Tab-separated table of C-alpha atoms in Angstrom:
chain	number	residue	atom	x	y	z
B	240	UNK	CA	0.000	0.000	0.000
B	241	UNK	CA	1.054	3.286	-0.560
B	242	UNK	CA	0.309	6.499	1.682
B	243	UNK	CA	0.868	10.285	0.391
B	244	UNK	CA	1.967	12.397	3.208
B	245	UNK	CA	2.021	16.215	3.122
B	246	UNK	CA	4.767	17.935	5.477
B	247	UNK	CA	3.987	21.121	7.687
B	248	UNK	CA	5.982	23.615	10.115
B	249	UNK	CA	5.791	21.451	12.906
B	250	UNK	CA	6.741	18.647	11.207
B	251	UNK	CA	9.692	19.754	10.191
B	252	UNK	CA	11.049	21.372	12.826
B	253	UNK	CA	10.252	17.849	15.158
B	254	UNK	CA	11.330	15.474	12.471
B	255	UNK	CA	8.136	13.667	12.813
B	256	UNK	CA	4.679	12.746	11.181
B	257	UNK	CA	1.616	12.516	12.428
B	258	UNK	CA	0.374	8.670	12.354
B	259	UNK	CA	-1.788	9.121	9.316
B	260	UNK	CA	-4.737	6.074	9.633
B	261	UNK	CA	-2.310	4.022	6.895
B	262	UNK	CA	0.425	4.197	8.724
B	263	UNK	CA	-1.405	3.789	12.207
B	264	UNK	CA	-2.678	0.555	10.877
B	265	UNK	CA	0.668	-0.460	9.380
B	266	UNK	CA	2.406	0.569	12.737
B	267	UNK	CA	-0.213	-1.667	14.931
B	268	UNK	CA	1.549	-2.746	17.787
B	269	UNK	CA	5.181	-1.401	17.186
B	270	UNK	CA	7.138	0.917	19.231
B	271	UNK	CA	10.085	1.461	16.729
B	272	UNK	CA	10.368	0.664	12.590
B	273	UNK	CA	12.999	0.704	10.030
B	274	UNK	CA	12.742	3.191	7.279
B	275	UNK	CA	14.614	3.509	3.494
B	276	UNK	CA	14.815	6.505	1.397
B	277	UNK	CA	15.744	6.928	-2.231
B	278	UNK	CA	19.459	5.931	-2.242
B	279	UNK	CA	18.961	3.149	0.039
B	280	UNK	CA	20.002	5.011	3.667
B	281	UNK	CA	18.085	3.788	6.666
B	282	UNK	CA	16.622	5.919	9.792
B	283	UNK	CA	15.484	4.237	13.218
B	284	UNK	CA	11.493	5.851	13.390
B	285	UNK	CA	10.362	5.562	17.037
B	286	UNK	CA	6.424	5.592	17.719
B	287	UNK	CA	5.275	8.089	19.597
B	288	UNK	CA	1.292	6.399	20.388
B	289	UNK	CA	0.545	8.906	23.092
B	290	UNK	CA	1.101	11.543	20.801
B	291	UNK	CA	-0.006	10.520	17.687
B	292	UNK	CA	3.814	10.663	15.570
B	293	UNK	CA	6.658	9.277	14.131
B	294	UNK	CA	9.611	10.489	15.363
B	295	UNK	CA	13.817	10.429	13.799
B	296	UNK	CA	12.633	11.756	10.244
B	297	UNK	CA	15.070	15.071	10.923
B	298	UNK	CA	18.069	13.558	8.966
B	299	UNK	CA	15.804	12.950	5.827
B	300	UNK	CA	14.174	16.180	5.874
B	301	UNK	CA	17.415	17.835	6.234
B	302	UNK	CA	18.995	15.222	3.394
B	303	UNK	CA	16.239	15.820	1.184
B	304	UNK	CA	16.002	19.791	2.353
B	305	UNK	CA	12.211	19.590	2.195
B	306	UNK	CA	9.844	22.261	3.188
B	307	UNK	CA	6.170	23.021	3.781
B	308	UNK	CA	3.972	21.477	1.723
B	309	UNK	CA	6.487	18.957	0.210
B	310	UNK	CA	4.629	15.547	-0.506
B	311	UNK	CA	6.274	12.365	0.376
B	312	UNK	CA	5.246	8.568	-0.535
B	313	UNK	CA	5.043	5.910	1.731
B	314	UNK	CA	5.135	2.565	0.802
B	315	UNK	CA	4.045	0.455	3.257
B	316	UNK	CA	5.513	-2.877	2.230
B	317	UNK	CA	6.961	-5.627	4.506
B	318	UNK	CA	9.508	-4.599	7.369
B	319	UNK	CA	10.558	-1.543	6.527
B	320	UNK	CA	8.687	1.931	5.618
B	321	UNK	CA	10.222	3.336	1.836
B	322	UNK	CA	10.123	7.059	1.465
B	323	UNK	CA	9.894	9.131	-1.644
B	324	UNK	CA	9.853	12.734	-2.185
B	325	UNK	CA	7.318	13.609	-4.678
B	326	UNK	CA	7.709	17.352	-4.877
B	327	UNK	CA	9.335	18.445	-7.416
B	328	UNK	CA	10.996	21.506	-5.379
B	329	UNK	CA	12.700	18.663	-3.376
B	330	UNK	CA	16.804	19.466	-3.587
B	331	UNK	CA	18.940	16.633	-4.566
B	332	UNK	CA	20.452	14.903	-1.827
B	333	UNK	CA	23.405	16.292	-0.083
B	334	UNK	CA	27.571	16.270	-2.159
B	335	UNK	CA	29.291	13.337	-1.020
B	336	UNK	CA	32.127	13.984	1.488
B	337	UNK	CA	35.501	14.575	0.044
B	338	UNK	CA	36.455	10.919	1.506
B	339	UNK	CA	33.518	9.725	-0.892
B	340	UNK	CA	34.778	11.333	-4.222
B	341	UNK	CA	36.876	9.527	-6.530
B	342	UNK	CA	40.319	9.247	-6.048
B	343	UNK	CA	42.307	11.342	-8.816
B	344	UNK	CA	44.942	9.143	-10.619
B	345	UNK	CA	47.856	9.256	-9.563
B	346	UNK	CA	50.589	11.690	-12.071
B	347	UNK	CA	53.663	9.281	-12.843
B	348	UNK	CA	55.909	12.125	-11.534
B	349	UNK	CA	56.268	11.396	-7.347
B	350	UNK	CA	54.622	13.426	-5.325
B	351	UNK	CA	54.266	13.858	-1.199
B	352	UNK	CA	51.472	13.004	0.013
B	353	UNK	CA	48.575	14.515	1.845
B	354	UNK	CA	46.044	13.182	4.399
B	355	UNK	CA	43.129	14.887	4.177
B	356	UNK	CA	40.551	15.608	7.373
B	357	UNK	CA	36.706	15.162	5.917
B	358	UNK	CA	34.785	18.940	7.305
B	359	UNK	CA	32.392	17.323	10.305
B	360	UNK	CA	28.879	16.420	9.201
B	361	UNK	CA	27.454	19.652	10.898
B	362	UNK	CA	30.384	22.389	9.422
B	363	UNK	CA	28.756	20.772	5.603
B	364	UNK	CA	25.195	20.696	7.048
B	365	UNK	CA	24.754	22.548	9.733
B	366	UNK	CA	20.207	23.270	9.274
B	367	UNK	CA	19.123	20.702	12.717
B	368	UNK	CA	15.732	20.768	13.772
B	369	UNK	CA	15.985	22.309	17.421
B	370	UNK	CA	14.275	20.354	19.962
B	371	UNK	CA	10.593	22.328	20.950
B	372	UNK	CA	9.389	22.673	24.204
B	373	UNK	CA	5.984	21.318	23.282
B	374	UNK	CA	3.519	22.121	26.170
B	375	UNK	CA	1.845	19.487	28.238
B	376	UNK	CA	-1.855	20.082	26.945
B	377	UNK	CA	-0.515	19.911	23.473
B	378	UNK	CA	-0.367	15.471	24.208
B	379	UNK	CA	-3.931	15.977	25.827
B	380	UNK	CA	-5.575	17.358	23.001
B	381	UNK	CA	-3.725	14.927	20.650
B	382	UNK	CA	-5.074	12.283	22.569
B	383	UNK	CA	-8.607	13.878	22.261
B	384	UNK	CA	-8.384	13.699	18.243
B	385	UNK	CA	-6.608	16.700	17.473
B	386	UNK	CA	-3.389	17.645	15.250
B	387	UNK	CA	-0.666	20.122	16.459
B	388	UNK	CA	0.120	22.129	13.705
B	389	UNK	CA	1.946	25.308	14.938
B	390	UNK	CA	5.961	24.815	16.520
B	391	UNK	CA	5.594	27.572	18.956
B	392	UNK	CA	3.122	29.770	20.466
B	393	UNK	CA	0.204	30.406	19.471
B	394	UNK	CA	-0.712	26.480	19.587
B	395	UNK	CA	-2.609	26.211	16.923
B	396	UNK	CA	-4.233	22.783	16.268
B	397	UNK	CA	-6.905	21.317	14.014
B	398	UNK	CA	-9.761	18.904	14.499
B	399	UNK	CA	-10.938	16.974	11.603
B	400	UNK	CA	-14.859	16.259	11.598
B	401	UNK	CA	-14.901	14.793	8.065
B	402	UNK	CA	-17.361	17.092	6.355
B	403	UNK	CA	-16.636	20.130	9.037
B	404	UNK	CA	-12.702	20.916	10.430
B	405	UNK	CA	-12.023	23.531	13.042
B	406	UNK	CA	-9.290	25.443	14.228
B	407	UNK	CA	-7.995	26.172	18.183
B	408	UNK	CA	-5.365	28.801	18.921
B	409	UNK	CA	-3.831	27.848	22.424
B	410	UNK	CA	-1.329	30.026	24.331
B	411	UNK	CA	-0.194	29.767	27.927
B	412	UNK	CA	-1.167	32.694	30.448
B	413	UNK	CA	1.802	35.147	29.547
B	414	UNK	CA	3.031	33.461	26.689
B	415	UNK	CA	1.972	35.800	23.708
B	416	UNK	CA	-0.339	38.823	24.865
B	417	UNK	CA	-3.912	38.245	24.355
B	418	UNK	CA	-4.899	40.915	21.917
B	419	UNK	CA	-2.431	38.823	19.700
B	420	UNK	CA	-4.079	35.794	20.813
B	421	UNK	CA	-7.537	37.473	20.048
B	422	UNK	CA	-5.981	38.236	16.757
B	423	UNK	CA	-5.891	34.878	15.239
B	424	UNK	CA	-9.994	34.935	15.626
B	425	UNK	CA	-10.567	37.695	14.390
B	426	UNK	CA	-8.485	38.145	11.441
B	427	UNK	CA	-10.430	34.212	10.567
B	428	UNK	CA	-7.240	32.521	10.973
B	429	UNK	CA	-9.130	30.021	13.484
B	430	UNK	CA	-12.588	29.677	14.473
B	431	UNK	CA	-11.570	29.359	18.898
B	432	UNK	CA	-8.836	31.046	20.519
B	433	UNK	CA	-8.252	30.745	24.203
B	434	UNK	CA	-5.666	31.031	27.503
B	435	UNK	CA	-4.066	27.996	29.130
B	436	UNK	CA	-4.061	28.595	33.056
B	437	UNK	CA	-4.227	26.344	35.711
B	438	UNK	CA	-7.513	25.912	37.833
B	439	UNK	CA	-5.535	27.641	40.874
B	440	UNK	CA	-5.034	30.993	38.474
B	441	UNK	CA	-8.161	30.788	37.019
B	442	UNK	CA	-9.603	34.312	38.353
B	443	UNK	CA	-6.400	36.325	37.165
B	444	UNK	CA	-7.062	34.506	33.807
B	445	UNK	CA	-10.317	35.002	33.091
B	446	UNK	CA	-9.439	39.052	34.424
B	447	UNK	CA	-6.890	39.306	31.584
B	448	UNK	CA	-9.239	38.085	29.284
B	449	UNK	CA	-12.318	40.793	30.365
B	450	UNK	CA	-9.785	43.491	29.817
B	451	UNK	CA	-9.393	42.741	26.429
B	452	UNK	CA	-13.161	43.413	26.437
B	453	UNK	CA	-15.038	43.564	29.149
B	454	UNK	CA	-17.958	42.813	27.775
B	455	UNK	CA	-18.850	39.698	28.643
B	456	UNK	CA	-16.868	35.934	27.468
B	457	UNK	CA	-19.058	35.836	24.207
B	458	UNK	CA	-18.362	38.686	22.918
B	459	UNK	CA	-14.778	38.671	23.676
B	460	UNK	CA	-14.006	35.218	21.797
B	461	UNK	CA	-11.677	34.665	23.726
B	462	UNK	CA	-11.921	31.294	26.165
B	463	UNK	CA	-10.252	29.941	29.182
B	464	UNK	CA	-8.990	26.426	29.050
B	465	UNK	CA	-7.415	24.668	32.107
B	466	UNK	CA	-4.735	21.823	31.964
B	467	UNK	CA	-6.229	19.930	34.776
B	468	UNK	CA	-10.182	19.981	32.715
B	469	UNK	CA	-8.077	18.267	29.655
B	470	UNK	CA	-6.723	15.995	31.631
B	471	UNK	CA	-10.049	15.048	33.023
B	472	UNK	CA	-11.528	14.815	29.380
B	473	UNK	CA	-8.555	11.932	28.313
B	474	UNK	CA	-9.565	9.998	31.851
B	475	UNK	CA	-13.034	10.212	30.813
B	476	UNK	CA	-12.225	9.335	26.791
B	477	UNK	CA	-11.488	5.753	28.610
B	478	UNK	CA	-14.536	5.342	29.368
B	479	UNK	CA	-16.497	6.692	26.788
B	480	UNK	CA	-15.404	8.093	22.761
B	481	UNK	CA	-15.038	11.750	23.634
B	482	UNK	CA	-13.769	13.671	21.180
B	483	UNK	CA	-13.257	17.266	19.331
B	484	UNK	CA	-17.124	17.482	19.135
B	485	UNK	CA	-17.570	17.560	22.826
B	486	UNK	CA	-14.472	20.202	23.395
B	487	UNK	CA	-15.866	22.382	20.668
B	488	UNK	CA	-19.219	22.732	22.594
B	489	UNK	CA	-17.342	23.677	25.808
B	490	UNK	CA	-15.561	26.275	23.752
B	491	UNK	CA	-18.414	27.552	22.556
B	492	UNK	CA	-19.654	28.147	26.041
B	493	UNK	CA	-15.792	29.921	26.670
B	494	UNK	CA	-14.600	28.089	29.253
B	495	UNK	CA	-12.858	24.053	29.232
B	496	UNK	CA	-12.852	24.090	33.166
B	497	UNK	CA	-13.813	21.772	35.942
B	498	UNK	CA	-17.112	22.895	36.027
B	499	UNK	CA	-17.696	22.709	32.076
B	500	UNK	CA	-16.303	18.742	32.103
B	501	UNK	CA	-18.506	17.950	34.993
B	502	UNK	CA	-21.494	19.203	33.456
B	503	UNK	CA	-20.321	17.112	30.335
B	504	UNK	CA	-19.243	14.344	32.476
B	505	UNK	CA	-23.086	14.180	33.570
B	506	UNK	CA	-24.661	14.015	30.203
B	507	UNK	CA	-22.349	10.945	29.498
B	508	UNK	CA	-23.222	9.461	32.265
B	509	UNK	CA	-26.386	9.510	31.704
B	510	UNK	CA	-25.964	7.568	28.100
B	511	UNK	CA	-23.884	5.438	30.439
B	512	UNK	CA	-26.348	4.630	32.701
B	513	UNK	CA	-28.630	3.802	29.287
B	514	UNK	CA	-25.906	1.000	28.617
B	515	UNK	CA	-26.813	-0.109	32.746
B	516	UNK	CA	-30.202	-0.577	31.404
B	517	UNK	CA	-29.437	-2.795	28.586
B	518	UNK	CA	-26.962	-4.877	30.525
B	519	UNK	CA	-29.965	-5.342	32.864
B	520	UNK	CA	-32.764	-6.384	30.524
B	521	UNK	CA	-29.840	-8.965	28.948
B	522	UNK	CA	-29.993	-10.267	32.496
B	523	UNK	CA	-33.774	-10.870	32.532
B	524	UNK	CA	-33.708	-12.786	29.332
B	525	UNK	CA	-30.853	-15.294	29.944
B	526	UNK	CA	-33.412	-17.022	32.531
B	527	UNK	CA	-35.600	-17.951	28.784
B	528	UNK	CA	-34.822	-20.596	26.979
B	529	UNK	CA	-34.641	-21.003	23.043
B	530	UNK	CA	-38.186	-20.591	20.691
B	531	UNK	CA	-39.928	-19.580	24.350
B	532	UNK	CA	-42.687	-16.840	24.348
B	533	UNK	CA	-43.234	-14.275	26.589
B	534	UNK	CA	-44.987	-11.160	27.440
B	535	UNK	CA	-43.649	-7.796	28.612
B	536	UNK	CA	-45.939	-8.200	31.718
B	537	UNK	CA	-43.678	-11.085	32.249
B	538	UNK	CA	-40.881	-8.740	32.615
B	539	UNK	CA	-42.255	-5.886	34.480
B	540	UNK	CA	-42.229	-7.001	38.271
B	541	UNK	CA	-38.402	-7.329	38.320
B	542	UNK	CA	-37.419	-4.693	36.018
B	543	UNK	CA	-39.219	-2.340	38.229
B	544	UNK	CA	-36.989	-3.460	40.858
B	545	UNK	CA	-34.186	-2.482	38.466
B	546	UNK	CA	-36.018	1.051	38.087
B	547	UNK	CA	-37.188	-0.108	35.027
B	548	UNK	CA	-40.734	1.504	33.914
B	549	UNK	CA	-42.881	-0.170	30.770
B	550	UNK	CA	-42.114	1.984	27.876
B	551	UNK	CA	-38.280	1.994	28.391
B	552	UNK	CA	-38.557	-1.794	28.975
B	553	UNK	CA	-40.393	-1.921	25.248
B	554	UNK	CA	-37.659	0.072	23.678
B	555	UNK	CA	-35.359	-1.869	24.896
B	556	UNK	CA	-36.676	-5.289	23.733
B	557	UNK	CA	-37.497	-3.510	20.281
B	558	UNK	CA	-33.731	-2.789	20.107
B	559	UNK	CA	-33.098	-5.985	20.637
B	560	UNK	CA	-35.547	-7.713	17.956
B	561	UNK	CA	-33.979	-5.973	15.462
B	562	UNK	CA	-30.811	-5.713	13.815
B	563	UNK	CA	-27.484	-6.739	14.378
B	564	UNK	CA	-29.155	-7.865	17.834
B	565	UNK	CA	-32.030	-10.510	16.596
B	566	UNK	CA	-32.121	-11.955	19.862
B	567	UNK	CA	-35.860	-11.406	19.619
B	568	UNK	CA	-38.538	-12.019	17.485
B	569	UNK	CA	-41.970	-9.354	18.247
B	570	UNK	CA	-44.812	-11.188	17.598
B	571	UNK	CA	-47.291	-8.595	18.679
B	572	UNK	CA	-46.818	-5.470	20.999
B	573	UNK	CA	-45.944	-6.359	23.903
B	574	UNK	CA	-45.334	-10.066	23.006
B	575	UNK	CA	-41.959	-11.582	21.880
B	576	UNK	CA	-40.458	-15.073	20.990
B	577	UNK	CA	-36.553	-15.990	22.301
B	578	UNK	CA	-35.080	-16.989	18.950
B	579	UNK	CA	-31.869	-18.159	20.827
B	580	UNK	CA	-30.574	-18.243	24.705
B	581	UNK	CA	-28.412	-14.570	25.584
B	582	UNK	CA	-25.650	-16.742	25.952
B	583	UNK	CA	-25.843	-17.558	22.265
B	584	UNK	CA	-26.395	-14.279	21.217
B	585	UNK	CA	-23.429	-12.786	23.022
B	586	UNK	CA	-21.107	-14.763	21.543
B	587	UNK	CA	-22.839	-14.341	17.759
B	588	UNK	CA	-22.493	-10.718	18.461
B	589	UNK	CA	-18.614	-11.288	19.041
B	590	UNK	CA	-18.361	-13.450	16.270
B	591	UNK	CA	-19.992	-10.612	14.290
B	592	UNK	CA	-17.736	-7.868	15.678
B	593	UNK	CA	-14.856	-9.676	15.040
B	594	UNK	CA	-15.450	-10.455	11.097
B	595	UNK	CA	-15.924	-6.764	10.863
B	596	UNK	CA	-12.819	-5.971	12.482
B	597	UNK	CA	-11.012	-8.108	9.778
B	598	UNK	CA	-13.039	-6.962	6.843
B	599	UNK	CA	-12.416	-3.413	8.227
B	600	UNK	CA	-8.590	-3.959	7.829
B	601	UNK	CA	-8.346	-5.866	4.595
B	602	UNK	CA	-10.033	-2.567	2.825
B	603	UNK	CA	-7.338	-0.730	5.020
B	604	UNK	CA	-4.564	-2.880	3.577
B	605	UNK	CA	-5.937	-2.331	0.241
């Protein structure tokens, strides 16, 4: 298979790439892979899962002396990654060190001679990505689906909602000043902008931001995000798919705080507590056998017990008559047949998920 991947800023001055969904899928369960450019050189790529990257591309980039917007193919073949620069702006790679060259002939006439000391590697090249000192929220928000793609303040990253992609402009509390921050919003470079501050500074935060315009948060567009509310928001992704989605409606409000994720962290539950409700109606059934008829009335007595009233009880067993479930067969409302025993069903349902999971990576592969 082969992957086209487009460089930016940040990748450049990291030596990295973001794991693309080809390569994420190619890179399943590695750590570290092998990679071969044009003229045969290897690099030692280390993956970076919690953020999202391959890392130790510098020495290609620099080798190759690509820029923004260069395209490179990846064929994703076997062992080992081979990369291909397909812009055409791409620069030849680097003169061969005097100790590569050709020897000249030697003249017939004698001559003394002279040992020559190759320049070091960095007096020839000296461009090397400097290392970045990538905030901590920067990880967070990778982790909740987004993509870095500034290398210093503002943070600007994107989030990718297939038909709709938005913009966030990040800076820490003193980084950049805010009108600058505010800037980026306003001129349409992003469609959020907001200060980083800790829960414990939170007051002298949101004051900065009312003197930009102390008007209100919502007219301002400028938001307050706290490390500590991210870092809730990835604890809670393990529990339930949060993603860009949910932090865009919290930035619409124009604050990502403690308060904002509980409020959030309430609505979830609640949709987790629907999946309580399922688990429990799964429990009433396994005590039917196979091709046996029943009645919701049947049911009612204990799943009130569970907190369980009559129409949530028939949704539920609707849900489950129809498909992928077809644990159920309605025969009339309020009256259903057990095609098979829950035990059955659970493991058909595995069965299921897992010949989708293996038709879902052969197109992948493809």
């Amino acid at each position: 298979m082969i992957a086209r991947y487009v460089l930016t800023s940040a990748c450049l001055h990291s030596g990295t790439m973001n794991l693309i969904q080809p390569l994420r899928v190619y890179l399943r369960g590695k750590e570290q892979v092998l990679l071969r450019d044009e003229e045969g050189e290897t690099y030692e790529g280390r993956i970076n899962w919690q953020q999202g990257r391959l890392e130790g591309l510098a020495a290609y980039y620099a080798k190759r002396r690509l820029g923004v917007n260069d395209r490179i193919a990846l064929h994703l073949e076997g062992e080992m990654i081979l990369l291909e620069a397909l812009t055409p702006s791409a620069k030849p790679p680097r003169p061969r060190l005097p100790e590569e060259r050709p020897k000249p002939q030697p003249d017939p006439v004698p001559e003394k001679r002279v040992r020559v000391t190759p320049y070091p590697k960095e007096v020839i090249f000296p461009y090397q990505p400097l290392p970045l000192e990538v905030p901590a929220f920067s990880a967070d928000l990778e982790a909740l689906g987004f993509v870095r793609e500034s290398a210093g303040a503002p943070w600007v990253f994107r989030a990718s909602l297939g038909r709709r992609t938005f913009h966030l402009a990040l800076a820490k509390f003193g980084e950049i000043p805010s009108r600058e921050l505010l800037a980026y919003r306003q001129q349409g470079r992003v469609q959020y902008a907001a200060i980083v501050a800790g829960e414990s500074v939170k007051e002298e935060a949101l004051a900065e931001i009312a003197s930009v315009r102390p008007s209100g948060l919502a007219q301002v567009g400028l938001g307050y995000v706290s490390p500590e509310a991210l870092q809730r928001l990835v604890r809670l992704r393990s529990r339930f798919p949060v993603g860009p989605l949910d932090v865009e409606r919290l930035l619409r409000e124009g604050r990502v705080d403690f308060e904002a994720v509980q409020r959030l962290e309430g609505d979830i539950f609640g949709v987790l507590h629907e999946r309580g409700h399922f688990s429990a109606v799964l429990t009433l059934l396994a005590d039917y056998p196979p091709q046996q008829v029943f009645l919701l009335a049947d049911l009612m007595p204990a799943a009130r017990e569970m907190g369980l009233e009559a129409d949530h009880l028939q949704g539920i067993l609707e849900t489950l008559s129809s498909p992928p479930f077809l644990l159920l067969k309605r025969l009339s409302p309020g009256e259903f047949l057990m095609r098979q025993s829950v035990e059955q069903a659970l493991s058909d349902w595995v069965e299921y998920a897992q010949a989708m999971q293996r038709r879902l990576q052969g197109v992948l592969r493809e």
